[in-house]
Structures are given as C-alpha cells and as structure tokens.
Short mmCIF file of C-alpha atoms in Angstrom, two decimals:
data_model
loop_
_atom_site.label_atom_id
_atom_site.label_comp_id
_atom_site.label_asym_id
_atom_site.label_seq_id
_atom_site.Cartn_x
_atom_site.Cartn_y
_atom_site.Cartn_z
CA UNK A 1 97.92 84.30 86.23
CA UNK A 2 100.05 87.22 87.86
CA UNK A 3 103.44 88.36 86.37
CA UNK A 4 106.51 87.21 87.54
CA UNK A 5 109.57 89.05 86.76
CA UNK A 6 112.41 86.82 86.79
CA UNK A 7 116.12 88.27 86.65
CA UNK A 8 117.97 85.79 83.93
CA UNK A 9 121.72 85.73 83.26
CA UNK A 10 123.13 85.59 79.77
CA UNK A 11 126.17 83.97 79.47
CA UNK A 12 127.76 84.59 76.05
CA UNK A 13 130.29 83.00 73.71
CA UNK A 14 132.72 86.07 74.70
CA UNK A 15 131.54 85.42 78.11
CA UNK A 16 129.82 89.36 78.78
CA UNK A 17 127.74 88.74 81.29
CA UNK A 18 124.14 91.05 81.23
CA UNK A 19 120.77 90.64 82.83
CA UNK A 20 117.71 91.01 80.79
CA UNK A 21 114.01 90.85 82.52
CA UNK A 22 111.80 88.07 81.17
CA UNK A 23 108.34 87.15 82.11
CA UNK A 24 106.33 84.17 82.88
CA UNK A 25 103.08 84.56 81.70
CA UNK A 26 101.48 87.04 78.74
CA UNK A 27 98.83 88.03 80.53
CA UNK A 28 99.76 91.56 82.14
CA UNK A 29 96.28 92.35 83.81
CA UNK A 30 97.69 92.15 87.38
CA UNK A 31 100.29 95.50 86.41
CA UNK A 32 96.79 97.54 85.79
CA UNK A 33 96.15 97.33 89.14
CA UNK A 34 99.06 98.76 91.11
CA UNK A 35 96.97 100.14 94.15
CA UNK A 36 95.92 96.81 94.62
CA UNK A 37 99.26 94.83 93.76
CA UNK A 38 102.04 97.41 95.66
CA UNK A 39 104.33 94.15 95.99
CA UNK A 40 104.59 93.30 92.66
CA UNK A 41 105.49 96.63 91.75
CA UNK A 42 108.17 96.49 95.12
CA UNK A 43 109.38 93.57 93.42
CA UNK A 44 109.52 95.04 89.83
CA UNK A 45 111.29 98.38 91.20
CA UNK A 46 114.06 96.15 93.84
CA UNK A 47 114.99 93.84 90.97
CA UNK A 48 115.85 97.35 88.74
CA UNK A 49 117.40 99.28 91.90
CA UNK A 50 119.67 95.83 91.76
CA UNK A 51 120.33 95.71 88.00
CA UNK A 52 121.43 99.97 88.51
CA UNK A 53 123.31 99.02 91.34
CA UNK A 54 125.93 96.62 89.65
CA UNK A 55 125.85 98.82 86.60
CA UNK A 56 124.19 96.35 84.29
CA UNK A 57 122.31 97.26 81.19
CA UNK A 58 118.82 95.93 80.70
CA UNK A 59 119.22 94.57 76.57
CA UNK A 60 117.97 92.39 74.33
CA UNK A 61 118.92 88.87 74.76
CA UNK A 62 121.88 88.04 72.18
CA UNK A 63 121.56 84.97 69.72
CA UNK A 64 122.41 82.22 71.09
CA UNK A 65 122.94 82.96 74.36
CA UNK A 66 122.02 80.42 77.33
CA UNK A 67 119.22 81.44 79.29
CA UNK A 68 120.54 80.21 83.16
CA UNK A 69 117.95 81.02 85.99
CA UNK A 70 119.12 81.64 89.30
CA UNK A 71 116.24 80.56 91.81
CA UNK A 72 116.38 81.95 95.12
CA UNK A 73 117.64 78.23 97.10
CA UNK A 74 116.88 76.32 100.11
CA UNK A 75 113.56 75.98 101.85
CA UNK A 76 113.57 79.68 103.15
CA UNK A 77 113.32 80.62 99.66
CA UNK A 78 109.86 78.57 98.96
CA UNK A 79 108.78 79.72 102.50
CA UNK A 80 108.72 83.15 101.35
CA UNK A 81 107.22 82.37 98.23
CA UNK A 82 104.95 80.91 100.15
CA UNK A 83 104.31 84.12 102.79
CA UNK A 84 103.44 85.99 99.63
CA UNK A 85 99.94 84.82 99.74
CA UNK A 86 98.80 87.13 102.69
CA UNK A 87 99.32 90.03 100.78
CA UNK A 88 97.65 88.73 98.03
CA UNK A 89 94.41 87.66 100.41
CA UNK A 90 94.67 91.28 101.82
CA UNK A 91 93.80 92.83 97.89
CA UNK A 92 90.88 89.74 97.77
CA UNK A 93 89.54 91.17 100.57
CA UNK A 94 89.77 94.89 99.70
CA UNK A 95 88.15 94.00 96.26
CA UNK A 96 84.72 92.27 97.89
CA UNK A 97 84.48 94.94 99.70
CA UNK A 98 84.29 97.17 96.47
CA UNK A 99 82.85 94.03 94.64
CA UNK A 100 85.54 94.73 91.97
CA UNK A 101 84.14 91.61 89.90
CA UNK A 102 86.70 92.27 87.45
CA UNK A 103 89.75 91.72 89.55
CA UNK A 104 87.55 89.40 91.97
CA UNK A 105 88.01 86.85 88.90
CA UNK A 106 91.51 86.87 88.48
CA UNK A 107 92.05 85.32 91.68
CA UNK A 108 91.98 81.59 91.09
CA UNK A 109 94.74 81.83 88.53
CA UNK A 110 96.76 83.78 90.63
CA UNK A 111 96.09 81.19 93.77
CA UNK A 112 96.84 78.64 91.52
CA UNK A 113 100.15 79.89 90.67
CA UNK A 114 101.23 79.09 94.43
CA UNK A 115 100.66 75.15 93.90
CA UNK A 116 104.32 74.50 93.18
CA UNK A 117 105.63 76.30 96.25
CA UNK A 118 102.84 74.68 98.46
CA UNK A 119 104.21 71.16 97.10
CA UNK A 120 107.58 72.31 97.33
CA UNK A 121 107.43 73.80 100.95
CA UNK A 122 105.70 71.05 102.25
CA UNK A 123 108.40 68.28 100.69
CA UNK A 124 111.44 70.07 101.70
CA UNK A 125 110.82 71.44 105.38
CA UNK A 126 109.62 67.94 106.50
CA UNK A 127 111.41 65.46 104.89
CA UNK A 128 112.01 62.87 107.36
CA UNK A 129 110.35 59.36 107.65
CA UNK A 130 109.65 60.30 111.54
CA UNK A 131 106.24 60.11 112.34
CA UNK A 132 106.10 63.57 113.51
CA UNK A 133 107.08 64.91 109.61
CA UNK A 134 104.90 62.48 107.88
CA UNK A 135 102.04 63.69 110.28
CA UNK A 136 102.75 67.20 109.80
CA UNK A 137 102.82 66.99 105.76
CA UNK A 138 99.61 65.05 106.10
CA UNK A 139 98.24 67.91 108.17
CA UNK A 140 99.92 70.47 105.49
CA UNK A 141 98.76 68.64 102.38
CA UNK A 142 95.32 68.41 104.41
CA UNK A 143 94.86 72.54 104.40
CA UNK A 144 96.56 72.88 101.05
CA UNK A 145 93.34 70.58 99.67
CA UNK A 146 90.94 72.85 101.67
CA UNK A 147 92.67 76.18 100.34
CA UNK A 148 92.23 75.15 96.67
CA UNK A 149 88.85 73.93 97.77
CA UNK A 150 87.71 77.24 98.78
CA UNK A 151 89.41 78.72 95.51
CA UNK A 152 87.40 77.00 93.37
CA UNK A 153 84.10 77.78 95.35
CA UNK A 154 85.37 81.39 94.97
CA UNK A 155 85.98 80.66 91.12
CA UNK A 156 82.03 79.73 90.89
CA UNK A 157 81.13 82.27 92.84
CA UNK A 158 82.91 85.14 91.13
CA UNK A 159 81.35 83.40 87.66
CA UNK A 160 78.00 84.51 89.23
CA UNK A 161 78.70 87.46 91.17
CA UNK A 162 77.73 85.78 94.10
CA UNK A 163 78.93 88.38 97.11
CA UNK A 164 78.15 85.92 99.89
CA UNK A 165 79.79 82.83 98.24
CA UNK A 166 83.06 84.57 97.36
CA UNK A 167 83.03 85.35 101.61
CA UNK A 168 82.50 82.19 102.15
CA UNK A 169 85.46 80.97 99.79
CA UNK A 170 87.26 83.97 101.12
CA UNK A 171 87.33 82.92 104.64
CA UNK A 172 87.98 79.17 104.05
CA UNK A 173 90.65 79.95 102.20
CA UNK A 174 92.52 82.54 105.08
CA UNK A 175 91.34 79.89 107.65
CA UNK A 176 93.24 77.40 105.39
CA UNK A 177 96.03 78.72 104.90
CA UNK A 178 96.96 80.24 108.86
CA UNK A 179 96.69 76.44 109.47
CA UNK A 180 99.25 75.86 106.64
CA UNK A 181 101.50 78.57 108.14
CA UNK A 182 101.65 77.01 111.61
CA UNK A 183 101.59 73.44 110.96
CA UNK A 184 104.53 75.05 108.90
CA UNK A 185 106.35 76.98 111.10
CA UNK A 186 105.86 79.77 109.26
CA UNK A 187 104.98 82.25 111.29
CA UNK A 188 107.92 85.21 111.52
CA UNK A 189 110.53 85.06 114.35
CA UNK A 190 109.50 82.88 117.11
CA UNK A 191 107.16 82.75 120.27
CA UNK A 192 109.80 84.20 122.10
CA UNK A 193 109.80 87.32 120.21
CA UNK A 194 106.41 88.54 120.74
CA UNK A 195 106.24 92.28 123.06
CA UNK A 196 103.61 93.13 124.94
CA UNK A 197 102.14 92.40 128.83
CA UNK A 198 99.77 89.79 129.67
CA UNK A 199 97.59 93.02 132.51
CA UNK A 200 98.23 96.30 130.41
CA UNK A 201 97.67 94.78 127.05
CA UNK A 202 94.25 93.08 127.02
CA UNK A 203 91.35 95.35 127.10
CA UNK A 204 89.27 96.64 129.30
CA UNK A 205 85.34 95.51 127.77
CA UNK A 206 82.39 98.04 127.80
CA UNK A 207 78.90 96.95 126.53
CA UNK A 208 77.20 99.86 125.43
CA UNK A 209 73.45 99.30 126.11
CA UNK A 210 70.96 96.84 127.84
CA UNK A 211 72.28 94.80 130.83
CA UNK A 212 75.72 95.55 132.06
CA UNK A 213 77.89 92.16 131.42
CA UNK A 214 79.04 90.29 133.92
CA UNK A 215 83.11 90.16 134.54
CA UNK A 216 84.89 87.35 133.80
CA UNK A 217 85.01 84.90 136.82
CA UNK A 218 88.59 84.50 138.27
CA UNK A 219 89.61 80.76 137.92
CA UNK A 220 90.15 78.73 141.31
CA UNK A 221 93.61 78.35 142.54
CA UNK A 222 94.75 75.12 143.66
CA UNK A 223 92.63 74.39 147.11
CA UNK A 224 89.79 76.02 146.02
CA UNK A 225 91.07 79.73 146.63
CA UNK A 226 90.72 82.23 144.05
CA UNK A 227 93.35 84.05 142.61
CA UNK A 228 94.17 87.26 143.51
CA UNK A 229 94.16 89.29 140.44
CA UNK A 230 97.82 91.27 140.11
CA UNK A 231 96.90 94.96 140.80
CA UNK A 232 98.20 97.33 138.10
CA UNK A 233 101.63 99.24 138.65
CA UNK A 234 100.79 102.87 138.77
CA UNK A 235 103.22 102.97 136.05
CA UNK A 236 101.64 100.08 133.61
CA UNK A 237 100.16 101.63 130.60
CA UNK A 238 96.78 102.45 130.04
CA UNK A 239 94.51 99.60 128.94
CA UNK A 240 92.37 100.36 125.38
CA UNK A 241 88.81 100.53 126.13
CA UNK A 242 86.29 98.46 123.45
CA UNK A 243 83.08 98.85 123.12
CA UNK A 244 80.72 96.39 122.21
CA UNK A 245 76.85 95.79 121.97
CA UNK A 246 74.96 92.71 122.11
CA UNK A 247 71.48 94.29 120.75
CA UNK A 248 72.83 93.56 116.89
CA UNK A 249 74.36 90.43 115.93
CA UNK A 250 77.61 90.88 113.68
CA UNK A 251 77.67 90.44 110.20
CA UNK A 252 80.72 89.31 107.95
CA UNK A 253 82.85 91.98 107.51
CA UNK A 254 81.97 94.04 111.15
CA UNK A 255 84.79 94.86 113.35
CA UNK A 256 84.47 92.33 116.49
CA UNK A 257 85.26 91.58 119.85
CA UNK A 258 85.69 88.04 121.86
CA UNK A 259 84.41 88.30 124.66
CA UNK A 260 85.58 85.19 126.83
CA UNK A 261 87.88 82.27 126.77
CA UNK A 262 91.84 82.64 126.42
CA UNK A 263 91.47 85.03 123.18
CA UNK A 264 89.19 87.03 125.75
CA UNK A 265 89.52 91.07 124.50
CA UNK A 266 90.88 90.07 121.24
CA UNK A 267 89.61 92.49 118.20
CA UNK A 268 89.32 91.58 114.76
CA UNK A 269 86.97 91.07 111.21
CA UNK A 270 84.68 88.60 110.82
CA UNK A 271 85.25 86.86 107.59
CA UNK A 272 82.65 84.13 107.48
CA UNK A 273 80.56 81.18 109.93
CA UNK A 274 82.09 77.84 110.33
CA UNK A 275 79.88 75.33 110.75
CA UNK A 276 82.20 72.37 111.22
CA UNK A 277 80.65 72.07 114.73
CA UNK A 278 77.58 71.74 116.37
CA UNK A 279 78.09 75.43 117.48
CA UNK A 280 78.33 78.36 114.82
CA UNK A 281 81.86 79.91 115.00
CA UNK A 282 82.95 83.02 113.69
CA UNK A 283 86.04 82.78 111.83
CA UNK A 284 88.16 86.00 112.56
CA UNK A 285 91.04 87.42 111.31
CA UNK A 286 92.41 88.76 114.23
CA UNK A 287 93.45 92.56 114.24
CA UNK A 288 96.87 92.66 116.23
CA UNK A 289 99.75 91.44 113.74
CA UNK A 290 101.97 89.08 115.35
CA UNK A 291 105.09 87.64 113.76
CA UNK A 292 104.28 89.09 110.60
CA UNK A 293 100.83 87.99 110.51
CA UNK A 294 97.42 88.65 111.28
CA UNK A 295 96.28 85.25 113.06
CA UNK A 296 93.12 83.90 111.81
CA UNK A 297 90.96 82.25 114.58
CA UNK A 298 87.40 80.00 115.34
CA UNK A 299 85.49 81.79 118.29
CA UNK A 300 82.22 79.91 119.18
CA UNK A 301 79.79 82.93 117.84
CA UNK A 302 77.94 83.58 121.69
CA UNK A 303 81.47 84.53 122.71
CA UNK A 304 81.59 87.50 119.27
CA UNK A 305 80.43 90.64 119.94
CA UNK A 306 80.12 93.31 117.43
CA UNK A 307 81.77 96.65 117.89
CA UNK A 308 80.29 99.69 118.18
CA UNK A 309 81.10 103.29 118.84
CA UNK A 310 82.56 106.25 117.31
CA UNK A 311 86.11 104.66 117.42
CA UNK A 312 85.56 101.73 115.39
CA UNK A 313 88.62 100.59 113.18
CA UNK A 314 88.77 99.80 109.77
CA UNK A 315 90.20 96.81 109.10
CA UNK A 316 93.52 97.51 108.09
CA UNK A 317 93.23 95.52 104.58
CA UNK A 318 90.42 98.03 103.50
CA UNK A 319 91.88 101.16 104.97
CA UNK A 320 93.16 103.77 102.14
CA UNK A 321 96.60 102.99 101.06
CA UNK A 322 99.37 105.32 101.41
#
C-alpha cells in the first residue's frame, strides 16, 4: 500500500505547537519509483515548502504529546482524494507497457487504499432520501463493485504475468471508474467551461489505402431537406488531418480513430474489447483532456479505425516524462 504523508500537530503541555511528518503504512516501495509516482513526491515536497513557510521545525514527537490530525473537510476534500486515481491509472498503464511486473503487482494494494474515499464520496455528495440520490449511489456503488472487480482480475493476472489479462483488468477498471466520476459529478469545472468549435475542431478523416471512404451523410432537416453544412470562415482555424487505415485491425494499445456517430473524429488508445453487447466495442480512452480528464468511451469496434502515418501520437501516459 502507497505512502501517505500526513502533516500531524503536536500540542504540548507548554502548548509549543510543531509539525512532525508521520506515515501510514511501512512499506516504502512506492518512494523507489519516483518517475512513476511524480505526485507523491509533489505531495511530499508541498507539505515541506508549507512546514518552511510558517517556520516550523520538522522534530521528534515529544512524550506525551497528543497526536491531533487535521483532515482536509467537506466532500471536496474526498472528491479529490478521489481524482487521485487517474494519475495513478496513468503509471498502470505506463508500466504494461514496459511489463514492469514488479511495480505491476503493487497495484491492488494501492487501489485498495481508495475504498474509504469511494465509500465516503459516495455517502456524503448524495445524501438525500430523493430518488434521484438513492439512484445515483446505487449507480456509484454499482461501478465502485466493477472497479474492485477488475482489480482483483488484475491481482491474478499480475500473479501470472498474464499481459493480456492485466489489459483486460486495466481497461475495466478506467471504464469503471469515468462512470464513477460522472455519475459523480466529478468531472473539473462544468460543461459550460469547455473551449473549442463544433466546424474547426473536429477533424478532417483520410484513409490511407484501398477504397476511399465515403463522407458522412448530412442528417435530414425537418421536411425532408438536408442541411446545409456551415461553410468555414476564411478565418476559422485549420482543421487536424488523421489518418487512418482499414487494411489492419487495431490492437489494444494502438492509437485510434472513430470514425462515425456523435464522437465522429475523436482520437484516442484502445485499452481493451467490451463485450457487454452483442457488438464488440472498443473501450477508448479518449486523447483530448477535458475538464481535467481524459474521457473514457464504448465505440462499437466497425466504427474504430487504427491510425497510421508518420504523425502518430503517443499516448500521452507513455510519452517520456519531463
């Protein structure tokens, strides 16, 4: 289970006031991985910047003092307690890339850690006997069940060094919890806040070899007209150009495309295959970041097109950090 470093208040008999760090757990194999665990050294190096700051000295605890903990409160506290998971799914997924098995291990502690703020969360930001909060715990406590599902199928997996079972976990688990963030309201900001324009910002498609494809058909306006499609102000910016081929199918972990429906021109990583339907779905963790996320999403796989070209992006989780 991951460190936490917790800043505690002494309160002496003489009343001095210091604050001493104290940990949660012995195990200290998360702090031999800081390329892999930057926040918990952000973490470690804000709560010392603080302790410097107010000119506090960092000693030994005195006899007999009271240990008094000082929580961060209210719900926004547990909801980013709870946020700190995504980071913590970006290092899973940059360590089955490298099958780190070592560190691919670790995880299911660390997941497990984030039960109490899951319960917590979910108690707290809906706590009304309306049917709209009981239904959305239900739906919360729902995903939280699936999560820890897919933890433990990454626990087995990671036992065995199974690379395509610990996907499969992985990408149960992201689905999971993007379904716990919006049934949760968790999502950064609001709808409201999220730049960009509907013409200049979706891309213009390019298949790369066999039969051109086809352009989208324009939907029918009311009386059976079709809509004129808005012609781009000379000023709009250029539209990004993707590339895609149909000749290769993609593969978990290849950089894709959608290639109809409303997420039409979306780009992103497939992470696994749903088969919760009668139609294969490619579950995608989408490459934009909106609202301090990158949404995770379940595109019918005839609609997924792998990318392909010279210009293909890493997904940001794997690129090199800085």
């Amino acid at each position: 289970m991951m460190n936490r470093l917790v800043a505690a208040l002494l309160v002496t008999s003489a009343g001095a006031l210091q604050l001493t760090p104290c940990t949660m757990s012995a195990k200290s194999s998360s702090a031999d991985r800081p390329s892999r665990r930057g926040w918990l050294g952000q973490i470690a190096s804000g709560t010392a910047a603080v302790a410097g700051v107010a000119g506090v000295g960092w000693a030994p605890s005195p006899a007999g003092a009271k240990l008094v903990y000082f929580p961060e409160k209210g719900v926004e506290g547990v909801a980013k307690r709870v946020r700190k998971l995504a980071p913590l799914l970006d290092d899973l997924q940059r360590d089955l890339a490298d099958e780190e098995w070592d560190f691919i291990a670790e995880y299911p502690g660390e997941f497990k850690s984030f039960v109490p703020a899951f319960t917590k969360y979910t108690d707290a930001a809906f706590p009304d006997d309306t049917e709209i909060d009981k239904n959305l715990r239900l739906a919360m406590r729902y995903e939280v069940g699936k999560l820890f599902k897919g933890v433990e199928r990454l626990k087995q997996g990671a036992a065995k060094k199974d690379l395509g079972e610990c996907q499969a976990a992985f990408a149960d688990i992201s689905l999971s919890f993007d379904r716990y963030l919006k049934s949760g309201n968790l999502y950064e900001g609001d709808a409201s806040t999220v730049k960009g324009d509907a013409t200049s910002d979706v891309p213009k498609l390019r298949r790369v070899s066999g039969k051109a494809a086809q352009p989208r058909k324009q939907a029918a306006a009311p009386g059976g007209k079709r809509e004129q499609a808005p012609r781009e102000r000379e000023s709009a910016k250029p539209r990004p150009m993707v590339s895609y081929t149909l000749d290769e199918a993609p593969v978990v972990g290849d950089a894709v495309v959608i290639l109809d429906g409303y997420e039409q021109g979306k780009t992103g990583t497939l992470l696994g295959v749903s088969k919760d339907s009668k139609t294969p779905s490619g579950i995608i963790k989408t490459t934009e970041v909106v609202r301090g996320f990158r949404e995770i999403l379940v595109v019918p796989l005839d609609k997924v097109a792998k990318q392909t070209g010279d210009d293909v992006p890493i997904d940001a989780a794997l690129a090199p950090k800085q």
